[in-house]
XYZ file of C-alpha atoms in Angstrom:
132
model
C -31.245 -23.212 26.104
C -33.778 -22.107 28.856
C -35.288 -24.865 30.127
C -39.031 -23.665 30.281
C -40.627 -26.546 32.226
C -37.675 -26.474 35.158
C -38.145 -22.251 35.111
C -42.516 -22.791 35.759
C -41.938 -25.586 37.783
C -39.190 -24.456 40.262
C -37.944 -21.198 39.903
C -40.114 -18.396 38.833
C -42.601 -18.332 42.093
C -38.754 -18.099 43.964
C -38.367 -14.689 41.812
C -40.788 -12.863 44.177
C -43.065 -11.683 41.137
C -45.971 -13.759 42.420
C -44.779 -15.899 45.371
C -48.278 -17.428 44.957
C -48.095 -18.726 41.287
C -48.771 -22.819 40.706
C -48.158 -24.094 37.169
C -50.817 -26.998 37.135
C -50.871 -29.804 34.580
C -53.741 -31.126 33.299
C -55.390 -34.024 31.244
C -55.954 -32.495 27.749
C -59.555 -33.124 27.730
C -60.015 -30.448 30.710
C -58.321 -27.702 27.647
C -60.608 -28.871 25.056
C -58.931 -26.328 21.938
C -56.248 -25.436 24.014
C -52.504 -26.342 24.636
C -52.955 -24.311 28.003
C -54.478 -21.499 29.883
C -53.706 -18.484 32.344
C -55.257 -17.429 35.131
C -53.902 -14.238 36.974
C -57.139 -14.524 39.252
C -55.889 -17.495 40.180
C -52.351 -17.480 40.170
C -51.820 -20.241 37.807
C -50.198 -21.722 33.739
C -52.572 -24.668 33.276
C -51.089 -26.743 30.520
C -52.542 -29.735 28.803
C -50.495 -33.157 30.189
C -49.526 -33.827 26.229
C -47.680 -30.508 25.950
C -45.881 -30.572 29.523
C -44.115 -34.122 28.613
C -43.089 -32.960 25.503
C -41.976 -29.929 26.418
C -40.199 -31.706 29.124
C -38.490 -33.913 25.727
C -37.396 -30.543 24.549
C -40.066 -30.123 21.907
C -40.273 -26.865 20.386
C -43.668 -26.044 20.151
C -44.283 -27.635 23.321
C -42.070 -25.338 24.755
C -43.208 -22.315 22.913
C -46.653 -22.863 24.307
C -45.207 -23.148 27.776
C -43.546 -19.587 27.064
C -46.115 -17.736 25.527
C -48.427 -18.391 28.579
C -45.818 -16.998 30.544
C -46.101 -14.083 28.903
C -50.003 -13.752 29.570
C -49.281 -14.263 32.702
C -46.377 -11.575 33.260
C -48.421 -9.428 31.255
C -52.089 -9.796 32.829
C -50.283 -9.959 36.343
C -48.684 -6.447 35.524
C -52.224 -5.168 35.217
C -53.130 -7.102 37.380
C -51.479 -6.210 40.193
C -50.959 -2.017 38.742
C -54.029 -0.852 37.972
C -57.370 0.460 38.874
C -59.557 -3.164 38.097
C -58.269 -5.286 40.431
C -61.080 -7.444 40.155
C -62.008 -11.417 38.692
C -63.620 -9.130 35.641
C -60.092 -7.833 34.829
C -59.038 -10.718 32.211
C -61.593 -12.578 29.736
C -60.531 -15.133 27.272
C -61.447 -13.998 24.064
C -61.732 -15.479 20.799
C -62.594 -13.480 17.350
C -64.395 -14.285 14.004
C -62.066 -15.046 11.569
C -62.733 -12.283 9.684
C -62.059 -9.937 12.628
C -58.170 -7.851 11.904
C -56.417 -7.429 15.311
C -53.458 -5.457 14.417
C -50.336 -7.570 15.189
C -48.831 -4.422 17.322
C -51.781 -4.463 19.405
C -53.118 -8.594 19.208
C -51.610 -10.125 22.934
C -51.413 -13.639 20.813
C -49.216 -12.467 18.902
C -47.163 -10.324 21.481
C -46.955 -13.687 23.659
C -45.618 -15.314 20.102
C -43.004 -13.069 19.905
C -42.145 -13.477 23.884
C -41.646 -16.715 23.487
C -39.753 -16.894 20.202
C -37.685 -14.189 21.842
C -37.108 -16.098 25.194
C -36.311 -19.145 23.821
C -34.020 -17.971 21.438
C -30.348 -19.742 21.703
C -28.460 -16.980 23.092
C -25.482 -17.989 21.097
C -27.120 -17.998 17.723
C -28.653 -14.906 17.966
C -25.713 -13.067 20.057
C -24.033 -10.585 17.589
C -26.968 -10.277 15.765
C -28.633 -7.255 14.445
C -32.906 -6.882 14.850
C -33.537 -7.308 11.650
């Protein structure tokens, strides 16, 4: 089992993808309607203090959280970093009416869903096993 909070907290600025990345956590009321934010501008995973301790108690959703703003992270750091708009205008946080359709192939919530389901996947119950 990955261990999410020991991989933001210690290893993955050691990986060299962004030497300058901070995972900070925060008291919930500074995410009010979020479990936690990213930043590429800034170089940092802000995650409510609720969701961090659990996560650290192996909760799942905590955890899943804590992986699926890695992904926005990986992902908006990949533009980011390889593309024409380097700029603080690059990445907005977004939120649609309800009655808006993003199609799931093309929605990033639901891209860093699958991430983290993917990542956090037991490796040996899903070894062996076909995509479907």
């Amino acid at each position: 089992m990955l261990h999410i909070v020991g991989f933001l907290d210690k290893r993955f600025a050691k990986l060299g993808f962004d030497p300058a990345f901070n995972l900070e956590v925060v008291a919930d009321e500074e995410l009010p309607g979020r479990f936690g934010e990213t930043v590429p501008s800034e170089h940092v995973i802000r995650i409510r203090e609720t969701i961090y301790l659990k996560a650290l108690a192996g909760d799942g959703f905590a955890r899943q959280v804590m992986a699926h703003e890695l992904w926005h992270y990986l992902w908006h750091n990949s533009l980011w970093h390889n593309s024409l708009w380097h700029n603080s205008e690059t990445v907005s946080y977004g939120y649609v009416d309800d009655s808006f359709h993003i199609p799931d192939e093309i929605n990033p919530e639901k891209q860093a869903d699958a991430f983290a389901a993917e990542l956090l996947a037991p490796s040996d119950t899903v070894r062996g096993k076909k995509i479907h």
